[in-house]
Structure formats: structure tokens, C-alpha cells
Short mmCIF file of C-alpha atoms and ligand atoms in Angstrom, two decimals:
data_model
loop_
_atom_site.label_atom_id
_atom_site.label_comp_id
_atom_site.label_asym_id
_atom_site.label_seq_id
_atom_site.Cartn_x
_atom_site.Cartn_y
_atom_site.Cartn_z
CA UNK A 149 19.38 -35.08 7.72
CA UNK A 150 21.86 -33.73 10.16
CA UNK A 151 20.31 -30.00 12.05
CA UNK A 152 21.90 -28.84 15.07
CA UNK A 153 20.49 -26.18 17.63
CA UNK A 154 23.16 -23.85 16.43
CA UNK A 155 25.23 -23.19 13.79
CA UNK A 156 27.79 -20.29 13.37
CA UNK A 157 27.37 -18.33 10.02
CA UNK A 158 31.20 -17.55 9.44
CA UNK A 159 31.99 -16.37 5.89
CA UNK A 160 34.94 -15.02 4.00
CA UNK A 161 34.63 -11.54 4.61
CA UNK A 162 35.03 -12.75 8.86
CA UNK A 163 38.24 -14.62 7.59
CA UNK A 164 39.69 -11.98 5.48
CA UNK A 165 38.91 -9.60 8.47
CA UNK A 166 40.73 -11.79 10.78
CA UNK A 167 43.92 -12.69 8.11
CA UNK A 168 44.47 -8.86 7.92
CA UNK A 169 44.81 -8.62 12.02
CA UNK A 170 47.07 -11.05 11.97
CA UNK A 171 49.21 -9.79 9.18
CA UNK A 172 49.02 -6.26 10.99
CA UNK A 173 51.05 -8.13 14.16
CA UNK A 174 48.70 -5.93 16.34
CA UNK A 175 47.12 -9.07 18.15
CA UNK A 176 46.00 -7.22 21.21
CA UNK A 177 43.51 -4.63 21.73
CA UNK A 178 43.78 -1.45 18.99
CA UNK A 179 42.19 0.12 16.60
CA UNK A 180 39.68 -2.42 15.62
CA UNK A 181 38.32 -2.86 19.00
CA UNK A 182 37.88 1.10 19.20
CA UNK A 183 36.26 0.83 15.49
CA UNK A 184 33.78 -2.08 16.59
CA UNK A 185 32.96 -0.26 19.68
CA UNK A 186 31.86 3.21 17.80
CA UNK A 187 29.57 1.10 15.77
CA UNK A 188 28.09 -1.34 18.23
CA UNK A 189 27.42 1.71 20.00
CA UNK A 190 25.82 3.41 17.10
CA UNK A 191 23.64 0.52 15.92
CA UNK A 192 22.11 0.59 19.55
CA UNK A 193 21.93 3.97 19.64
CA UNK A 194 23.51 4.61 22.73
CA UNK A 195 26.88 7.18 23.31
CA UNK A 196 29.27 4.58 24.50
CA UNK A 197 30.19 1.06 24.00
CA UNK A 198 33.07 -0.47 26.08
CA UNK A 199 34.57 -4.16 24.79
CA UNK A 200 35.04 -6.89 26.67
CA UNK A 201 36.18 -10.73 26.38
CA UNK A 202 32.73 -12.09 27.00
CA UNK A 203 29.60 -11.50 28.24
CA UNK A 204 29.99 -12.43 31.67
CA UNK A 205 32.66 -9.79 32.24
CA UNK A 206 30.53 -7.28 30.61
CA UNK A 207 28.29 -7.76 33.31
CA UNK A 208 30.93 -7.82 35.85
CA UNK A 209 32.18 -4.26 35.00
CA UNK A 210 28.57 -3.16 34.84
CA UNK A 211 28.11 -4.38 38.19
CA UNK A 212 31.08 -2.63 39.46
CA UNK A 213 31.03 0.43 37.37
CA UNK A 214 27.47 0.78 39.08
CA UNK A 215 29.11 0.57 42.46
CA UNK A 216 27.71 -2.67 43.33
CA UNK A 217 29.54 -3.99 46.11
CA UNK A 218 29.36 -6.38 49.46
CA UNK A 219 25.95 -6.45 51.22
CA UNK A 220 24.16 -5.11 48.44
CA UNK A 221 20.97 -7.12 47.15
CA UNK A 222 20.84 -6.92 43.48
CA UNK A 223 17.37 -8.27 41.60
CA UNK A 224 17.53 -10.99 38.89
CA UNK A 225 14.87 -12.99 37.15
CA UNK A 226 15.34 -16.66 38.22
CA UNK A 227 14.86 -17.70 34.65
CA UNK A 228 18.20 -17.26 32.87
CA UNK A 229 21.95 -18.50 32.22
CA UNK A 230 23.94 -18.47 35.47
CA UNK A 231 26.16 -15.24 34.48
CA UNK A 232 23.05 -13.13 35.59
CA UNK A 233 23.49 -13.97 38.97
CA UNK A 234 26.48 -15.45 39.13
CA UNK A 235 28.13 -11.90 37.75
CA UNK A 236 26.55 -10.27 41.17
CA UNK A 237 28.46 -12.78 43.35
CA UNK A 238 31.07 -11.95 42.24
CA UNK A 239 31.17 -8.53 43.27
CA UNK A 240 30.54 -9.64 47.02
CA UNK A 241 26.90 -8.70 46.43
CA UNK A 242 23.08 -10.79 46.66
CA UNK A 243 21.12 -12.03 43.75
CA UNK A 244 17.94 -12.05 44.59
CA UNK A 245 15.53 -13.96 42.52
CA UNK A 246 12.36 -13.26 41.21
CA UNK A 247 10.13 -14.87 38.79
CA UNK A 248 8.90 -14.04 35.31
CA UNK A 249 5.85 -13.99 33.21
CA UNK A 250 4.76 -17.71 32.49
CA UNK A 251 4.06 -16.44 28.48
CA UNK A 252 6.88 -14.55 27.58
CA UNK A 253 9.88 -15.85 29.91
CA UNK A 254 10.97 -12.43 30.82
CA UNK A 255 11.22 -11.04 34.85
CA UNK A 256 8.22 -10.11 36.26
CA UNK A 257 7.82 -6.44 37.28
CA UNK A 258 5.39 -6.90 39.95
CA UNK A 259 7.82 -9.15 41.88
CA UNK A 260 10.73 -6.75 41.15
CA UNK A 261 9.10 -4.13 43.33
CA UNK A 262 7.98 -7.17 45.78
CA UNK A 263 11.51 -8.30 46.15
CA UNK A 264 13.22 -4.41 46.80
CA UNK A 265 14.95 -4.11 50.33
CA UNK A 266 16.47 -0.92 52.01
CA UNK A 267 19.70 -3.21 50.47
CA UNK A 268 18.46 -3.01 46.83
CA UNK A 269 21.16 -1.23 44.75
CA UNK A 270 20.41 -2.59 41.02
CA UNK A 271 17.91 -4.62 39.00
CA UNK A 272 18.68 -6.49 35.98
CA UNK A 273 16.15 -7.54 33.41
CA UNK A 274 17.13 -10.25 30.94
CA UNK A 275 16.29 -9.88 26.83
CA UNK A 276 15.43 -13.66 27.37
CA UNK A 277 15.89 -15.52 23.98
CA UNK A 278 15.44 -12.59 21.83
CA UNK A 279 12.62 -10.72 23.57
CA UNK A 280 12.90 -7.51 24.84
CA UNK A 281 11.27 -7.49 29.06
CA UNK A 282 8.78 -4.87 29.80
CA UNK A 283 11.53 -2.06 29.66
CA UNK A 284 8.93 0.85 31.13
CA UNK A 285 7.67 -0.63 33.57
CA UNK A 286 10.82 -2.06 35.22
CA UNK A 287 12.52 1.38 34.30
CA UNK A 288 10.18 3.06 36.43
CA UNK A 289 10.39 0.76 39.51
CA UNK A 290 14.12 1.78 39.50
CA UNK A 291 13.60 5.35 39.23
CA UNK A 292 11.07 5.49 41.87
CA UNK A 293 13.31 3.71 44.69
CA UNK A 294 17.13 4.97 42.94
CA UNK A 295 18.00 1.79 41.70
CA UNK A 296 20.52 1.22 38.64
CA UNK A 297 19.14 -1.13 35.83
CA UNK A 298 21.44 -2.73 33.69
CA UNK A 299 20.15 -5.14 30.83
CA UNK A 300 21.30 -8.25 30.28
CA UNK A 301 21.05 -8.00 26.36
CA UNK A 302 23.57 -11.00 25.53
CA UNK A 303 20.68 -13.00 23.90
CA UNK A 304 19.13 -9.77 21.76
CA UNK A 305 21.17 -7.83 20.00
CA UNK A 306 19.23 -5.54 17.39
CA UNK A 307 15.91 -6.63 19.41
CA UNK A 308 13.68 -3.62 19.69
CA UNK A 309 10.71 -2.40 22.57
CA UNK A 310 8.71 0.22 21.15
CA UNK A 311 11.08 0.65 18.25
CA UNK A 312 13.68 1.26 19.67
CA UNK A 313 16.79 -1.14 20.39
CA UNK A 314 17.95 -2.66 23.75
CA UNK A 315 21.08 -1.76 25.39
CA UNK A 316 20.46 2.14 25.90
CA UNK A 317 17.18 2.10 28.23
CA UNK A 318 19.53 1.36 31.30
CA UNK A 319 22.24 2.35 33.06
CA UNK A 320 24.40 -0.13 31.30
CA UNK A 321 23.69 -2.96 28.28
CA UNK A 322 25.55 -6.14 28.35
CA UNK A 323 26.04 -8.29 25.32
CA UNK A 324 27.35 -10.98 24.31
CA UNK A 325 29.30 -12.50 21.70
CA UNK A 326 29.70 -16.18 22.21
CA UNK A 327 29.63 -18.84 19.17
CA UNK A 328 26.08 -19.17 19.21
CA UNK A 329 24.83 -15.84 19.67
CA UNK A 330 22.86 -13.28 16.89
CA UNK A 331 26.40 -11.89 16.24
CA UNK A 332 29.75 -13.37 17.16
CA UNK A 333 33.18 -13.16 17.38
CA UNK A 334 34.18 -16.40 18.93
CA UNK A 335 34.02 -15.45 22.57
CA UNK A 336 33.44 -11.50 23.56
CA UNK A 337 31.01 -8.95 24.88
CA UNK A 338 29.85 -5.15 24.74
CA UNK A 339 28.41 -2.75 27.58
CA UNK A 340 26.96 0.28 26.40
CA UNK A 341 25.97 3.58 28.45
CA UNK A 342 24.94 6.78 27.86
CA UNK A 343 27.07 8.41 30.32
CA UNK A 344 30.60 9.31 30.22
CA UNK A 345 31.52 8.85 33.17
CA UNK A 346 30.03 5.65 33.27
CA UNK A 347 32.05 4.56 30.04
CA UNK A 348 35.50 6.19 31.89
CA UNK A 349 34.61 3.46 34.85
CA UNK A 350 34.14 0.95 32.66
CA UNK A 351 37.34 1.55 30.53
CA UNK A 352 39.52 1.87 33.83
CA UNK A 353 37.90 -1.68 35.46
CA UNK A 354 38.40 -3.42 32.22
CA UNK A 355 41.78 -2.65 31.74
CA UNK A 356 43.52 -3.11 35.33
CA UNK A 357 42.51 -0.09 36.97
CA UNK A 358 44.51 1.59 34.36
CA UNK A 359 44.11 5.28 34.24
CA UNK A 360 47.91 5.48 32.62
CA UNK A 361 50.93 3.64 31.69
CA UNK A 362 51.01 1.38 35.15
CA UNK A 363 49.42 3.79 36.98
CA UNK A 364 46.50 1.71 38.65
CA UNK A 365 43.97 3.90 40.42
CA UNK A 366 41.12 0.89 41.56
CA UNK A 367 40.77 -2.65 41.12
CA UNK A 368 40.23 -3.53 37.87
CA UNK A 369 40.59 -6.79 36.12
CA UNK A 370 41.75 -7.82 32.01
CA UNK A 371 38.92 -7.98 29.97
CA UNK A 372 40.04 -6.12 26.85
CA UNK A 373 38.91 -7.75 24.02
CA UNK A 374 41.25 -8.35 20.69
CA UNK A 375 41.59 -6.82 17.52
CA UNK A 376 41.08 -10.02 16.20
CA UNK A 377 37.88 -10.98 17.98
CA UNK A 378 36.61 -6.92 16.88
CA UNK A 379 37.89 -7.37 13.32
CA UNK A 380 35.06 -10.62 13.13
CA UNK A 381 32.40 -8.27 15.10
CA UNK A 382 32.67 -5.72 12.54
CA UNK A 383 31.76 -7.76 9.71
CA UNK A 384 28.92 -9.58 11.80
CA UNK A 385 27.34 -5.62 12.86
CA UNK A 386 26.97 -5.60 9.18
CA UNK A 387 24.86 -8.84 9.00
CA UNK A 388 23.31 -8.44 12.24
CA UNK A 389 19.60 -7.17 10.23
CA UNK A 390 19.66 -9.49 7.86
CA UNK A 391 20.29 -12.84 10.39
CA UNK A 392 17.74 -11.66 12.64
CA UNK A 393 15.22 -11.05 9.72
CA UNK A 394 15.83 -15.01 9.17
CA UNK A 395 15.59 -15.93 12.78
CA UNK A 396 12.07 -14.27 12.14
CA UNK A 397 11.24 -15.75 9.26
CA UNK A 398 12.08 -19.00 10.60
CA UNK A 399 9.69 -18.55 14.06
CA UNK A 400 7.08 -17.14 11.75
CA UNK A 401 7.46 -20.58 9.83
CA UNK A 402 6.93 -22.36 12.98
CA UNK A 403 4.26 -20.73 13.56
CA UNK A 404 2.13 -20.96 11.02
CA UNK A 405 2.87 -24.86 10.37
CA UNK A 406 3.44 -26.33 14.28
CA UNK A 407 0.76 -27.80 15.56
CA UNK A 408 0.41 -30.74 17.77
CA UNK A 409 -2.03 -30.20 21.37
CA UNK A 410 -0.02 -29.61 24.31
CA UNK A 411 2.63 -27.63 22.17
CA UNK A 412 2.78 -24.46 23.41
CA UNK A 413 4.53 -21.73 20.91
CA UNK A 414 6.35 -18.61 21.95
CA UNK A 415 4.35 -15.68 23.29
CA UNK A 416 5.42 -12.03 21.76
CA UNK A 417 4.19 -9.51 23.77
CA UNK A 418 2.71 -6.28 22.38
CA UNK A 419 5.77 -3.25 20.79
CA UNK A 420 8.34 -6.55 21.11
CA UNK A 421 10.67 -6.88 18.52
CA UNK A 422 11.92 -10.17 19.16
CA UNK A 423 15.28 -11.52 17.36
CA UNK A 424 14.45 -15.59 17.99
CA UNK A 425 18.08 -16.26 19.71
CA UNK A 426 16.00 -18.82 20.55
CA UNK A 427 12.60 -20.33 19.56
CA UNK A 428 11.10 -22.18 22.54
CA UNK A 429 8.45 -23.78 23.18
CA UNK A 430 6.12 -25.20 26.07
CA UNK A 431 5.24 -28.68 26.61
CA UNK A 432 2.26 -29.11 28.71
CA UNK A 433 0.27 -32.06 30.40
CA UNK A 434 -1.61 -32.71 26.97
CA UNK A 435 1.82 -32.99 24.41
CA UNK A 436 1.76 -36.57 23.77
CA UNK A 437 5.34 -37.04 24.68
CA UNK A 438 7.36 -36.49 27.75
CA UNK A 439 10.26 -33.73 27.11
CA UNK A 440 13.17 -36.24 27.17
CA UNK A 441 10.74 -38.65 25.06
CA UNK A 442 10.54 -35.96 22.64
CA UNK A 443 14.30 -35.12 22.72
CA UNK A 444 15.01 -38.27 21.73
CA UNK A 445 12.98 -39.02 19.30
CA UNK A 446 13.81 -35.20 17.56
CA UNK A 447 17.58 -36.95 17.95
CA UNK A 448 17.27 -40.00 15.75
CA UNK A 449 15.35 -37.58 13.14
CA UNK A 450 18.87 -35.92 13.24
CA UNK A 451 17.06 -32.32 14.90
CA UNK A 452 19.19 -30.86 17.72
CA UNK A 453 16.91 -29.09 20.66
CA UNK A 454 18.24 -27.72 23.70
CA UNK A 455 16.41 -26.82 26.88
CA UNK A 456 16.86 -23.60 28.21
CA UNK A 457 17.27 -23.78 31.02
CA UNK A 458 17.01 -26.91 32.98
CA UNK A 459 17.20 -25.89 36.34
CA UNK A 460 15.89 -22.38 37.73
CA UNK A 461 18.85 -20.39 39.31
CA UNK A 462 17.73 -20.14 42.68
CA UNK A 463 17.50 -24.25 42.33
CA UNK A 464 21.48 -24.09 41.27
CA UNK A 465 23.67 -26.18 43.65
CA UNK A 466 25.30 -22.61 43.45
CA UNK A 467 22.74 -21.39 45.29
CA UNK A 468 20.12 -23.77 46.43
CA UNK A 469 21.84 -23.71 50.33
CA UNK A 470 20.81 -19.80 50.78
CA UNK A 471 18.37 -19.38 48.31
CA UNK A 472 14.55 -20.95 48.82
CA UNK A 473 13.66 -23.45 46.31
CA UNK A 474 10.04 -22.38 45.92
CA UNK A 475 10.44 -18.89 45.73
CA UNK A 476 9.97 -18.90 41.78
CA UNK A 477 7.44 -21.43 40.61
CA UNK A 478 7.26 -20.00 37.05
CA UNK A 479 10.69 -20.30 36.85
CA UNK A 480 10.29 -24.01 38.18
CA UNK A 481 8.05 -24.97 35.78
CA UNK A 482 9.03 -23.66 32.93
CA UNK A 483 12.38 -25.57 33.38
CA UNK A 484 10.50 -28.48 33.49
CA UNK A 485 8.77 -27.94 30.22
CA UNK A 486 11.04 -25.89 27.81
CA UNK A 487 12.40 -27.07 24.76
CA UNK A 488 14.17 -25.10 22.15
CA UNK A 489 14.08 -25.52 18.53
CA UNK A 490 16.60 -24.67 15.62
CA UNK A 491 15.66 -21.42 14.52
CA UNK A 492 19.45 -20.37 13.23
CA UNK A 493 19.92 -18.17 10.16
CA UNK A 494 21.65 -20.85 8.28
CA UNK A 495 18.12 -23.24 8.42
CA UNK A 496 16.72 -23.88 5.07
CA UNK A 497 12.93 -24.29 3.61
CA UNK A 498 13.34 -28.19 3.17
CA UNK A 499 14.80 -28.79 6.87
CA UNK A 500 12.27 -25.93 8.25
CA UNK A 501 9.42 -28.48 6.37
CA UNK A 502 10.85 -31.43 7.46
CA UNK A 503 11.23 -30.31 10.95
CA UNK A 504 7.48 -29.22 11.25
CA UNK A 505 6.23 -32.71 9.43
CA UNK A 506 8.70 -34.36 12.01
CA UNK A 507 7.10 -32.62 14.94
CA UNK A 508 3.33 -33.05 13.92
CA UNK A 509 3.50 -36.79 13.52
CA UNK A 510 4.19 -36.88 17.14
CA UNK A 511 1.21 -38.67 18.68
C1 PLP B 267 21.43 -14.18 29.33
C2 PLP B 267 22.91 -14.29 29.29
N1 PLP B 267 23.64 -13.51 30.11
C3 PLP B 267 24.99 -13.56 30.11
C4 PLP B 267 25.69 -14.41 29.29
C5 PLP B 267 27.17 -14.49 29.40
O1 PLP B 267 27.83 -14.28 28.21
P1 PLP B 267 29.24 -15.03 27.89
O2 PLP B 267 28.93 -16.45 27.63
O3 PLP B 267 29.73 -14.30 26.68
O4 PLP B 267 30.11 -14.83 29.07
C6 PLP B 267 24.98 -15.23 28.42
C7 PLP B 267 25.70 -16.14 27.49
O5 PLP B 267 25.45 -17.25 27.27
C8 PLP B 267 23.55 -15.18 28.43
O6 PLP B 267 22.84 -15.98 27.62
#
């Protein structure tokens, strides 16, 4: 038995997609990229979706379409993949790290409103592995002191707080496409906004500052996405539903058959719709095995894990010379105990069975 973390579900209707792109000799950015963003944009309910080439960028141009600049101090959970922060460097300005909530992974509101400065611009709250953050609560931190939120939603596409889906309660959503993700097109991302002006920034600092034919009115950078990377989106939107419903399925599975002491399962909090990017779990001081113990032993049962994260941002050699190491214990400690399981939509009964049996003979 061979099951890795992640597995891409790429099918013909993706390939045929892709075949007629390239047959079209449009290779670039056309009409497929302006179809895929109308219905990303629909599907989240928001006005406006702007493509990009990946994730990252997507929160680059959020960044700057939010007027995030040098000396500002933007707010980002410690807990997360480097683009979080790393997408605020590189507009000149400051991640500043707080922690999140030790049961459900996701930023801490309390701590935002700790951590705000007179040179707080912008928060951004991370969907962490599916689950929506506590949307109100941060929401209303940033209205009260005129702060932008953006949402990093590059783990949670179709993922829903209160019923309703992430990407349109900020300023700006940022997904991602990437191999592994809920919906893929190889490498690429999404921001989508309510306002037009907003999506007129956006367009303009995704496309070199382009506001016509070489006529370049700000710094902008190229990260249009291609037909062909749209033309495999498209076909994914349409499976989007049914993949998370598996992802569910598959947690809910877990759930109901893990059990070994000291293995903690995922927390969802109340009016969280979560979409399982990733199913993680705790270990804690009573799991009979030490994480890389258990790692290796999941390894010559042929299961693939992944921890996510191992090191809390503010911990990075990135930023561990300006950034205190302690400032985000949760964060700390979760890295040290996290482990993620396959939950991917491809996972069938027998390995889901055969996983859980694997697990609970640990002793
Ligand atoms: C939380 C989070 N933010 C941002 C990104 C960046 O996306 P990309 O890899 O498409 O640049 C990722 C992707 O892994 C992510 O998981």
C-alpha cells in the first residue's frame, strides 16, 4: 500500500480543456482567464476576481492594491506558510506576528487588537487548512481602527463562516492554486474584491502598470495567469463541491474511527464550514510515539504525513534576527506537535480503514 499526503485529481475533461488552448495558439492570457475569473468570482460570491500566477502574487497585489507600503506594520498569524508574511516584505512593509487559537489553528483576535500600532495599515487572517478564522470578530477590529483585511484563502476555497464563502468578507481574498490545493491548475492564484476600484488596481499591478498598450502608469509586476492554467481552473470550479464533500467525508471518517490517547483530532469551531485542505492532528505528552517516531513508522506502512508547519514564522531564519522568538508560544508548540494526515479526494474506504487500523495499533 502506497498513500501519499497529496494527490492531484486530474481527469480528461482538465486535458481536453488544456489540448483545446493549445490548439487555439492563444497561450497567454485571453479569454479563458477572463471566463475563469467571472466564475471564481461568482462561486465566492464576490463582484470581482483578478488572476494571477500563484498565490503568493495574489497576495502581493493585495498588499499593494491596499496601499501597503514601507514602514507600515501589517498583522499576520505566526502559524502559516511563509507567503503570509513573506508577501508583506516584500512590499517594504512589517509582519507582525501574532498567535492563534491552540484548537482551531487560526489567528487569534484578541492578540490582533494587542499587536495594532499607530503603524498598523492591514491585517490578514489565514483560512488555515480548510477552516474559515473568526471572520466577525477580526472584521470588526479592522473597522474600528481603519485597517484593510485581506484573507489569505489559498488553503479554503468553497469553505464557508456562517454560510457564507470566504474570499468576499475582506477587502481582498487570495487563493491559491498550487498542485496540492482543493482546486488546481498547476501553479496560479485568484484575489477577489468587491470594489471596482480595487479590481482596476489590481488589474493595472498585475499586468506591468499597464493602463494601455505600453502606457505604464505605476509599478506593477507580470503575474497574468494563462489561458492554459484558466482552461484547467474551469473544469476544477466545477468539481470544487464535490472534492470538498470527500475531504469531509474523509475527516468525518477519521473521526469517528481514530483513537489512540494523546491523539488530538481537529477542532471545528461553531458556523465553520471547513474544506479539510488538510486534516491535522495534535500529538501531545501522552501519544505513545514521538512525532518523527510516528512519521516513520506511518512511512514503512507506505502512509505519507506532512507537518504543517515545522517552524513558526517569527522562528524563520527569515526573520528570527528582528522578530522575538517567544512572542507566539501557540504557534511554537503547535509546530512541535502537528502532523497531517491524507485526507485527499482521491482516498478510498480500504486505505481510509487501513490507515485508521494502522494508527490505533500504535502503542
Ligand atoms: C496559507 C497560504 N498562503 C499563501 C500561499 C501561497 O500560494 P502559492 O504557493 O500559490 O504561491 C499558500 C500556498 O501554499 C498557502 O498555503
Amino acid at each position: 500500500m502506497h498513500i501519499p499526503i497529496a494527490r492531484p485529481v486530474i481527469g480528461q475533461e482538465e486535458i481536453s480543456a488544456v489540448s483545446e488552448v493549445l490548439a487555439s495558439g492563444m497561450l497567454a492570457q485571453g479569454e479563458r482567464v477572463a471566463e475563469f475569473e467571472r466564475k471564481f468570482a461568482d462561486y465566492c460570491g464576490t463582484t470581482y476576481g483578478v488572476a494571477t500566477n500563484n498565490g503568493t502574487a495574489a497576495l502581493h497585489a493585495a498588499l499593494l492594491a491596499a496601499d501597503i507600503g514601507y514602514g507600515d506594520e501589517v498583522i499576520v498569524p505566526a502559524f502559516s506558510f511563509i507567503a503570509t508574511a513573506s508577501a508583506v516584505s516584500m512590499c517594504g512593509a512589517k509582519p507582525i506576528f501574532t498567535d492563534v487559537n491552540d484548537k482551531t489553528f487560526t489567528i487569534n483576535p484578541e492578540q490582533v487588537a494587542e499587536r495594532i500600532t499607530p503603524k498598523t495599515k492591514a491585517v490578514i487572517g489565514v483560512h488555515l487548512f480548510g477552516q474559515p478564522f473568526e471572520v466577525r470578530a477580526v472584521q470588526e477590529i479592522c473597522e474600528s481602527h481603519n485597517l484593510k483585511l485581506i484573507e489569505d484563502a489559498a488553503q479554503a476555497h468553497g469553505a464557508l463562516y456562517h454560510g457564507e464563502k470566504v474570499g468576499g468578507f475582506g477587502h481582498f481574498g487570495c487563493f491559491s492554486f498550487y498542485a496540492t490545493k482543493n482546486m488546481i491548475t498547476g501553479e496560479g492564484g485568484m484575489i477577489t474584491t468587491n470594489e471596482k476600484a480595487n479590481a482596476e488596481r489590481l488589474r493595472l499591478i498585475t499586468n506591468h502598470g499597464q493602463s494601455e498598450k505600453y502606457l505604464h502608469t505605476r509599478l506593477g509586476y507580470n503575474y497574468r495567469m494563462t489561458d492554459i492554467a484558466a482552461a484547467i481552473g474551469i473544469v476544477q470550479l466545477k468539481k470544487l463541491d464535490k472534492y470538498n464533500m470527500r475531504r469531509r467525508k474523509n475527516a468525518e471518517y477519521y473521526n469517528s474511527h481514530l483513537s489512540v490517547p494523546g491523539l488530538i483530532l481537529p477542532h471545528v469551531a461553531d458556523a465553520m464550514y471547513h474544506v479539510y485542505h488538510q486534516y491535522v492532528v495534535r500529538l501531545t505528552g501522552d501519544f505513545p510515539m514521538k512525532r518523527q517516531e510516528f512519521i516513520e513508522y506511518l512511512k514503512t506502512k507506505g502512509i505519507g504525513t506532512a507537518v504543517h508547519y515545522p517552524i513558526p514564522i517569527q522562528r524563520q531564519p527569515l526573520y528570527a534576527p528582528v522578530h522575538e522568538p517567544d512572542s507566539c508560544p501557540v504557534s511554537t508548540r503547535l509546530s512541535e506537535n502537528v502532523l497531517s494526515l491524507p485526507v485527499h479526494p482521491l482516498l478510498d474506504g480500504k486505505e481510509l480503514a487501513y490507515i485508521c487500523d494502522t494508527i490505533n495499533r500504535v502503542k
